[in-house]
XYZ file of C-alpha atoms in Angstrom:
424
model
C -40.844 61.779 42.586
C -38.469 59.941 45.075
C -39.896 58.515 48.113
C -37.461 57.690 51.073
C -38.326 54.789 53.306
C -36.462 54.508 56.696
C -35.089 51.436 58.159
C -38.482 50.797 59.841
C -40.283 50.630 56.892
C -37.539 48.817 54.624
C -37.875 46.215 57.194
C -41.412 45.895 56.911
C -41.503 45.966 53.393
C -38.789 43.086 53.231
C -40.418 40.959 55.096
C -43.813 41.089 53.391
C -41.680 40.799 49.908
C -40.650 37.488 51.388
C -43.945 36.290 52.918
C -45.184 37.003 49.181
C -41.741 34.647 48.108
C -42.936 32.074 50.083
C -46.639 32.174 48.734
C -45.159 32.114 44.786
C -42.782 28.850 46.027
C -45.336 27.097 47.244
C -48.285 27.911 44.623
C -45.598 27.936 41.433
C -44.208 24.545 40.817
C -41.541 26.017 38.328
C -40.305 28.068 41.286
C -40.306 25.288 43.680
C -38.277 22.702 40.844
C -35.635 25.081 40.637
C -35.013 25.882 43.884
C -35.285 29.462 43.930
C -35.136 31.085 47.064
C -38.470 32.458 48.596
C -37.085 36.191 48.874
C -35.618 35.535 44.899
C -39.108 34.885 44.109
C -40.884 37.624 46.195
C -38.439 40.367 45.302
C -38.235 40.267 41.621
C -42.271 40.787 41.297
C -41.149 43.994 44.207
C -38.534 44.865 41.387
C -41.072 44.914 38.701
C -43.711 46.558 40.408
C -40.830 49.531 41.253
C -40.147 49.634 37.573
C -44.001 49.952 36.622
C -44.296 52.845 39.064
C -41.396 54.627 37.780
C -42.282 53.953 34.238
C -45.985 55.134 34.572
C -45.736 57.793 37.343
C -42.517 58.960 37.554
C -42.172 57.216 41.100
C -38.879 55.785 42.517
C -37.733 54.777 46.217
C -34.994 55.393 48.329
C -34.657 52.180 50.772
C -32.039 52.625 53.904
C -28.735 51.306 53.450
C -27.610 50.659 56.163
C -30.204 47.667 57.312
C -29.363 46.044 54.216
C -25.340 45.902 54.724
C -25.579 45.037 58.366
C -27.978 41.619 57.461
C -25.424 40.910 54.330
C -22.327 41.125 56.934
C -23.995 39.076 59.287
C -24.480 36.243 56.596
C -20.764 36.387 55.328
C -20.145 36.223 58.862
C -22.419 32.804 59.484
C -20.376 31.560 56.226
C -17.062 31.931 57.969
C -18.425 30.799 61.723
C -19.536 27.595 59.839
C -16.088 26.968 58.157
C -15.001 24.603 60.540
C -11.644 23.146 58.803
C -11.484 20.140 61.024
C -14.496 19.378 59.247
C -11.839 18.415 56.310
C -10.892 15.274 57.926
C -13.760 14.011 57.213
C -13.679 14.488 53.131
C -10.553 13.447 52.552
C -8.543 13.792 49.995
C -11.375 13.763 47.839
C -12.512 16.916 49.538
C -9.340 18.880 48.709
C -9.231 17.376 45.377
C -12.837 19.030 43.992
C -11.949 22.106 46.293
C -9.160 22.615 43.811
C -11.035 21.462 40.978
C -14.065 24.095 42.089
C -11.604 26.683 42.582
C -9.678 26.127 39.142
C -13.560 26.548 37.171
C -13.578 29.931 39.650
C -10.760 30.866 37.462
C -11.919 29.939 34.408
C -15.526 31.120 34.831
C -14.009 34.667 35.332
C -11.789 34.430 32.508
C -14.732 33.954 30.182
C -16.559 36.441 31.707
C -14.180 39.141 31.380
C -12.798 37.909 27.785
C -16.574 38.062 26.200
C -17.210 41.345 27.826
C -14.376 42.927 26.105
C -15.374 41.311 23.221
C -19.076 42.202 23.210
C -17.740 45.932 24.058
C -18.428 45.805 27.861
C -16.769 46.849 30.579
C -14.741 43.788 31.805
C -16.124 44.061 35.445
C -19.267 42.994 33.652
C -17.831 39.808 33.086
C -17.465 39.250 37.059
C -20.447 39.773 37.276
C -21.436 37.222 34.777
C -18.866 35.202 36.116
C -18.272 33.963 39.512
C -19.603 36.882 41.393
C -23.576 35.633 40.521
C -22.949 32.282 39.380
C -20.843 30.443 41.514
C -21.056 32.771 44.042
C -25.241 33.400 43.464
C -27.547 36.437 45.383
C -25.920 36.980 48.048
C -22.523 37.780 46.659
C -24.357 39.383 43.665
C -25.544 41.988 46.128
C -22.734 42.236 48.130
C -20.050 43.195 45.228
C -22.740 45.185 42.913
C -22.764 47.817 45.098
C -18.763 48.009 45.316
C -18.699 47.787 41.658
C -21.087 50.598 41.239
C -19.783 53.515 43.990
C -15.913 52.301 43.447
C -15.445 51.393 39.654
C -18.176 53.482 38.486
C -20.120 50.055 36.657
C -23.743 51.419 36.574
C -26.390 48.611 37.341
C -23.695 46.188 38.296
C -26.514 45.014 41.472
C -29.582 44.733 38.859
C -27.164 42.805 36.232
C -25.784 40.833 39.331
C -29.436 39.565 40.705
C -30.783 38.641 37.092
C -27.755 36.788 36.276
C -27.769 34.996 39.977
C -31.316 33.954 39.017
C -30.694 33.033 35.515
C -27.664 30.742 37.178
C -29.644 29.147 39.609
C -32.347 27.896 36.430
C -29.701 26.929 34.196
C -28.010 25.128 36.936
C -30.725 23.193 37.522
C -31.709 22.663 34.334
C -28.092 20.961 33.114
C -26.796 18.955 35.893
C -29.321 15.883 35.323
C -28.506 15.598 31.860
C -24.757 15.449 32.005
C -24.873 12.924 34.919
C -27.100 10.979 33.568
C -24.670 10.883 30.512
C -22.142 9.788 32.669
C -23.589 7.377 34.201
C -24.755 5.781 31.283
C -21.642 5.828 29.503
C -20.629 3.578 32.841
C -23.006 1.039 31.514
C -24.812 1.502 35.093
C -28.614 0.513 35.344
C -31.308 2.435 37.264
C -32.342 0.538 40.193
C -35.316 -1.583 40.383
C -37.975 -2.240 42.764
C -39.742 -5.832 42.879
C -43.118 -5.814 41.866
C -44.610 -7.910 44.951
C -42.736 -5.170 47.265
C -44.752 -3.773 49.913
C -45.361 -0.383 50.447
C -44.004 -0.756 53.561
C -40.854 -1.635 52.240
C -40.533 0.770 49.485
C -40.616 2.949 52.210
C -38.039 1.501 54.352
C -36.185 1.168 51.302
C -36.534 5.122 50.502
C -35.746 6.173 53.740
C -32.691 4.137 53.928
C -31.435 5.889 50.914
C -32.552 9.317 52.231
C -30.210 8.433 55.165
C -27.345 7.368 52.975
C -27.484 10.051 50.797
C -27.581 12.941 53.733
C -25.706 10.918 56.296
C -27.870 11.040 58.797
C -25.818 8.770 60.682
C -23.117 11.039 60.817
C -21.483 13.079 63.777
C -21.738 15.918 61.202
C -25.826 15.343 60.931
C -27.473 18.393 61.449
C -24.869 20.731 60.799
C -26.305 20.796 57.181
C -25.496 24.831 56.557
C -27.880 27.027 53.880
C -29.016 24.008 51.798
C -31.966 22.954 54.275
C -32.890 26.823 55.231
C -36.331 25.736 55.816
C -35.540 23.090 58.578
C -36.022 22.973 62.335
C -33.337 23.919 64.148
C -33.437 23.761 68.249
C -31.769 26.506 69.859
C -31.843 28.755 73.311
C -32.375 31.702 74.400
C -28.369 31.367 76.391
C -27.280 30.316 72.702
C -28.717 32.632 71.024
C -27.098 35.329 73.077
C -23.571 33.516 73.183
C -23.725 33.276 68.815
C -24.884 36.564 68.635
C -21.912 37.654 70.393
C -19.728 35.875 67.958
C -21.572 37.857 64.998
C -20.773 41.026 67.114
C -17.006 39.804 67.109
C -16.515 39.486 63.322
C -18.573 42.541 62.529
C -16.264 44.359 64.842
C -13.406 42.722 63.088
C -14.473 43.403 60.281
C -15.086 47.321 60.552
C -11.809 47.599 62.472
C -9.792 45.484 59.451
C -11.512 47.983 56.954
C -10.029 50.682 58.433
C -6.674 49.618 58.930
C -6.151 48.327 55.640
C -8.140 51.215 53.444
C -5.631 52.544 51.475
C -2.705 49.916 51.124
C -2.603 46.838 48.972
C -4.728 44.424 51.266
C -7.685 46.411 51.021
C -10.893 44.212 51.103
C -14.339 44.835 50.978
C -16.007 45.173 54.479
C -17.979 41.720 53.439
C -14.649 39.715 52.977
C -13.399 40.537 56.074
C -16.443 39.817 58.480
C -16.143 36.278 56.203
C -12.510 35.944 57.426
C -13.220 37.174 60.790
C -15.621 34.561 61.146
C -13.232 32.037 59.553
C -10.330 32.987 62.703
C -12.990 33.178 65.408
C -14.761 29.719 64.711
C -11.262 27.891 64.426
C -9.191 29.448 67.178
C -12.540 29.057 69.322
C -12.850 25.291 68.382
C -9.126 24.653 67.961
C -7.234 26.003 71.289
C -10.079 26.317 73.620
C -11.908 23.421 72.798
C -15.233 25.750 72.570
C -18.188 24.348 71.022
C -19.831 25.794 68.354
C -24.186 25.880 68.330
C -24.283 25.364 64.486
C -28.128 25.760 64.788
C -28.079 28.751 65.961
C -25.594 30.089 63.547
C -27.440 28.558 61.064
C -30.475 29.954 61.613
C -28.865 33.615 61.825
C -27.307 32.723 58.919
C -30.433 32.202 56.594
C -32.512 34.964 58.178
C -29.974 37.581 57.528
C -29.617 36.452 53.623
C -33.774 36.267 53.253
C -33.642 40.173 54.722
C -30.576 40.893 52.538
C -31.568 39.867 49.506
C -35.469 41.214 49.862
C -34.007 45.096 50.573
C -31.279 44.398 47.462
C -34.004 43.000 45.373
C -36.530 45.856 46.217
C -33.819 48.399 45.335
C -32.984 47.114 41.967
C -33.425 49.751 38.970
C -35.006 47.700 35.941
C -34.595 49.875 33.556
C -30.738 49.832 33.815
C -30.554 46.475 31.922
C -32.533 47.545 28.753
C -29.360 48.125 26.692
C -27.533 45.127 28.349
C -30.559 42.248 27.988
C -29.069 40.768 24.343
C -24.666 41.043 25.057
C -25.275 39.633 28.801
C -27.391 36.992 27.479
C -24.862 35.865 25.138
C -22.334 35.658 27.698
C -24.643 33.639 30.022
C -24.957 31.523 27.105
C -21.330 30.722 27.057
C -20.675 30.074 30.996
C -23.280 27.695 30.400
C -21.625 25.780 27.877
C -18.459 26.043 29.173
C -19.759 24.673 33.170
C -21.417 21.484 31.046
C -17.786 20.986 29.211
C -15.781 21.379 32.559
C -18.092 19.290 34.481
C -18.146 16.377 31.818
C -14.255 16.256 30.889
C -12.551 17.561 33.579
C -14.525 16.760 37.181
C -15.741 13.871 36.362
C -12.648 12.175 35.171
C -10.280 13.810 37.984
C -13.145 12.693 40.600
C -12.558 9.260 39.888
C -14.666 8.604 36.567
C -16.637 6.498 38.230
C -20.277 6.902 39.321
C -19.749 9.019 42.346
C -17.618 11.462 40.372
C -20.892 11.547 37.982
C -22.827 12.554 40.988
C -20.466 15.358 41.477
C -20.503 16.362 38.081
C -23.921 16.750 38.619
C -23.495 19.003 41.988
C -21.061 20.865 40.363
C -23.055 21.725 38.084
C -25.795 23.028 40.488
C -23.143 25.692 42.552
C -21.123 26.486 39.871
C -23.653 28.329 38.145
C -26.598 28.637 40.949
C -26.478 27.552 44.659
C -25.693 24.450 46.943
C -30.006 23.744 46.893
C -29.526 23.255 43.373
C -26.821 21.269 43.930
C -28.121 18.896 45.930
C -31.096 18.335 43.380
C -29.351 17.795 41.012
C -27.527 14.834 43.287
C -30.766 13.524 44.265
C -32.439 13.287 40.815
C -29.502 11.255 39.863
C -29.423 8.990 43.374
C -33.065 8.197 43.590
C -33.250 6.515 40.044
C -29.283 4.802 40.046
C -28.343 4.767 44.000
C -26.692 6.171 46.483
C -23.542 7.997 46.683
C -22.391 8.916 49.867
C -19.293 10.516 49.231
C -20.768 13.029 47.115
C -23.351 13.537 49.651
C -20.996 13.950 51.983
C -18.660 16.865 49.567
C -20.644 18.795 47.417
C -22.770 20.371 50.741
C -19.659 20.937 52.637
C -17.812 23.325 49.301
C -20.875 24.616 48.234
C -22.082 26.167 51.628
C -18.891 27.605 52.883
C -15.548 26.696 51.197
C -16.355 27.848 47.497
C -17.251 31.318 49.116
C -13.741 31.612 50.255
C -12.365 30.930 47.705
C -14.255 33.045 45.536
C -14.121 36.393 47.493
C -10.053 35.722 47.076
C -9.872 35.314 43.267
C -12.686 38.094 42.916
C -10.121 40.391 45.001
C -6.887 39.478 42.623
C -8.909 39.638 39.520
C -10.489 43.440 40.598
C -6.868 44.372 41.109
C -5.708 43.247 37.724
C -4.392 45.851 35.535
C -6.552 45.191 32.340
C -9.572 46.091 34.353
């Protein structure tokens, strides 16, 4: 028996699968050390309450469409409206350097992917999907490319493969980066820092706080702009501002439907999702570039996050359990392998290009947070490292500006050359 909800009722249903996501992160402490996301949380007990009802009773839902791609547009959209390029100046070359090295393990993540899901007797769009599509690129690309996979190349659960491997990501990231840092840094011959004994308390905390404000740059001109990896802090904005960013979202959605149109059919076809991401990417530069306009991160921000929590509640409350039961042991196996092969990169190759010095450690240890889960993760990892051996500004200062908006890029372009390879 198929029940059809409409957009009103999708809506209220998502947002009560993340109130419940918010409730588990807070009560669960394994939740809340892994950083995943409160609609991650809430949505995959949704998923397996769906998949009880339609095992027991036969029941299964129809959830409206349409609501769900218009939030995920507006988030690629917030992704490319925050990609402010002049924003580069302020890495470096050390910025450019790991935005090569991140893309270059983009590459090579896919590679595996695909070459183990030939060899496990997959289809080899099940490797993107083990590959960059959920791990670097986490939920919110996992949802926005299952769908594509499943109604264009005919890859059945590609969105409930997508989400479990996102989530698996996001654990294992966590669970790695600490250790190989830590490595690292001891292999430096570096000591953890230590606190006098006669110390006040008062002083400890100056102390911490000091390093708090080191490690985020607080004292920045870029301080709070932080973009998706603080999706739970105050942001200030207007009702004027509100209006004026919403019009920018209206802008690349419009550019974005318009592009997919002119280009369905001949070789720089792109996903609907990619182009409100570029779209945003064109608007936010020319804006900021030849008319001097200035950008209300905030509000962006906060657009931003909201549309992803409503995203990836509908995609999570639409996922169809029972798709996976033949795939659980060969996607494992390939999980197993992009996890070994993101500790290997991150030891031997971004730490020593980085510098091999204690910073590049640090990014090791980020790296190792967005290349298989998210920029949260990512910034844990840098902080579990940090508070026990100091501070490291520079990675502070890189990690958050790839992982929220440059990797995602990057990735939607080698995800579009590698779906138009011939072997797949």
């Amino acid at each position: 028996m198929a029940i059809d909800l409409n957009g009103y009722y999708t809506l209220i249903l998502a947002t009560l699968v993340f109130l419940l996501g918010r409730f588990l992160v807070k009560k669960v402490k394994f939740l809340s050390d892994f950083n995943i996301p409160e609609p991650v949380a809430g949505g995959l007990v949704a998923a397996v309450i769906v998949y009880a009802l339609n095992a027991f009773f036969g029941y299964s839902f129809n959830f409206q469409k349409e609501l769900q791609t218009a939030f995920m547009l507006m988030f690629f959209a917030s992704i490319g409206l925050s990609a402010d390029f002049g924003r580069l100046k302020a890495g470096g070359t050390p910025l450019f350097v790991f935005t090569i090295l991140v893309s270059a393990f983009i590459v090579l993540q896919n590679g595996v992917g695909v070459a183990m899901a030939s060899l496990l007797g997959l289809e080899p769009l099940m490797g993107l999907m083990t590959g960059s599509v959920t791990l670097t690129g986490g939920h919110g690309t996992a949802g926005a490319w299952g769908p594509i996979f499943e109604k264009e190349y005919g890859v059945a659960g590609a969105t409930t493969l997508g989400m479990a491997s996102a989530t698996y990501g996001l654990v294992a990231g966590g669970l790695i980066g600490s250790p190989v840092a830590k490595r690292l840094v001891t292999k430096l011959g570096k000591k953890p820092l230590e606190i006098p004994e006669n110390q006040t308390d008062v002083e400890k905390l100056a102390d911490e706080q000091s390093l708090y404000s080191t490690q985020h740059n607080v004292a920045d001109d870029n301080a709070g702009k932080e973009i998706f990896e603080k999706p739970d802090n105050i942001r200030l904005i207007t009702a004027s501002s509100t209006i004026e960013t919403l019009a920018l979202f209206a802008a690349a959605l419009a550019f974005a439907d318009i592009m997919t149109g002119v280009a369905k059919g001949t070789w720089f076809e792109l996903p609907t999702f990619v182009w409100a991401l570029g779209g945003g990417v064109v608007i936010r530069n020319v804006l900021t570039t030849f008319f001097n306009f200035d950008m209300f991160d905030r509000a962006i921000d906060v657009f931003g996050n909201a549309s992803l929590s409503l995203f990836l509640a509908m995609a999570l409350i639409s996922l169809k359990l029972w798709e996976l039961t033949d795939l659980a042991g060969p996607v494992l196996i390939i999980l197993a392998v992009q996890t070994v092969v993101m500790i290997c990169f991150a030891y031997f190759v971004t730490f020593k290009i980085m510098g091999s010095n204690y910073d590049s450690a640090v990014l090791a240890a980020g790296h190792c947070g967005f290349g298989m889960g998210a920029t949260p993760t990512a910034v844990a990892n840098m902080q579990s490292i940090t508070d026990r051996y100091g501070a490291s500004h520079k990675a502070f200062l890189i990690v958050p500006m790839v992982g929220a908006f440059f990797v995602d890029i990057v990735n939607a372009t080698v995800l579009q050359i590698f779906t138009k390879l011939p072997f797949m």
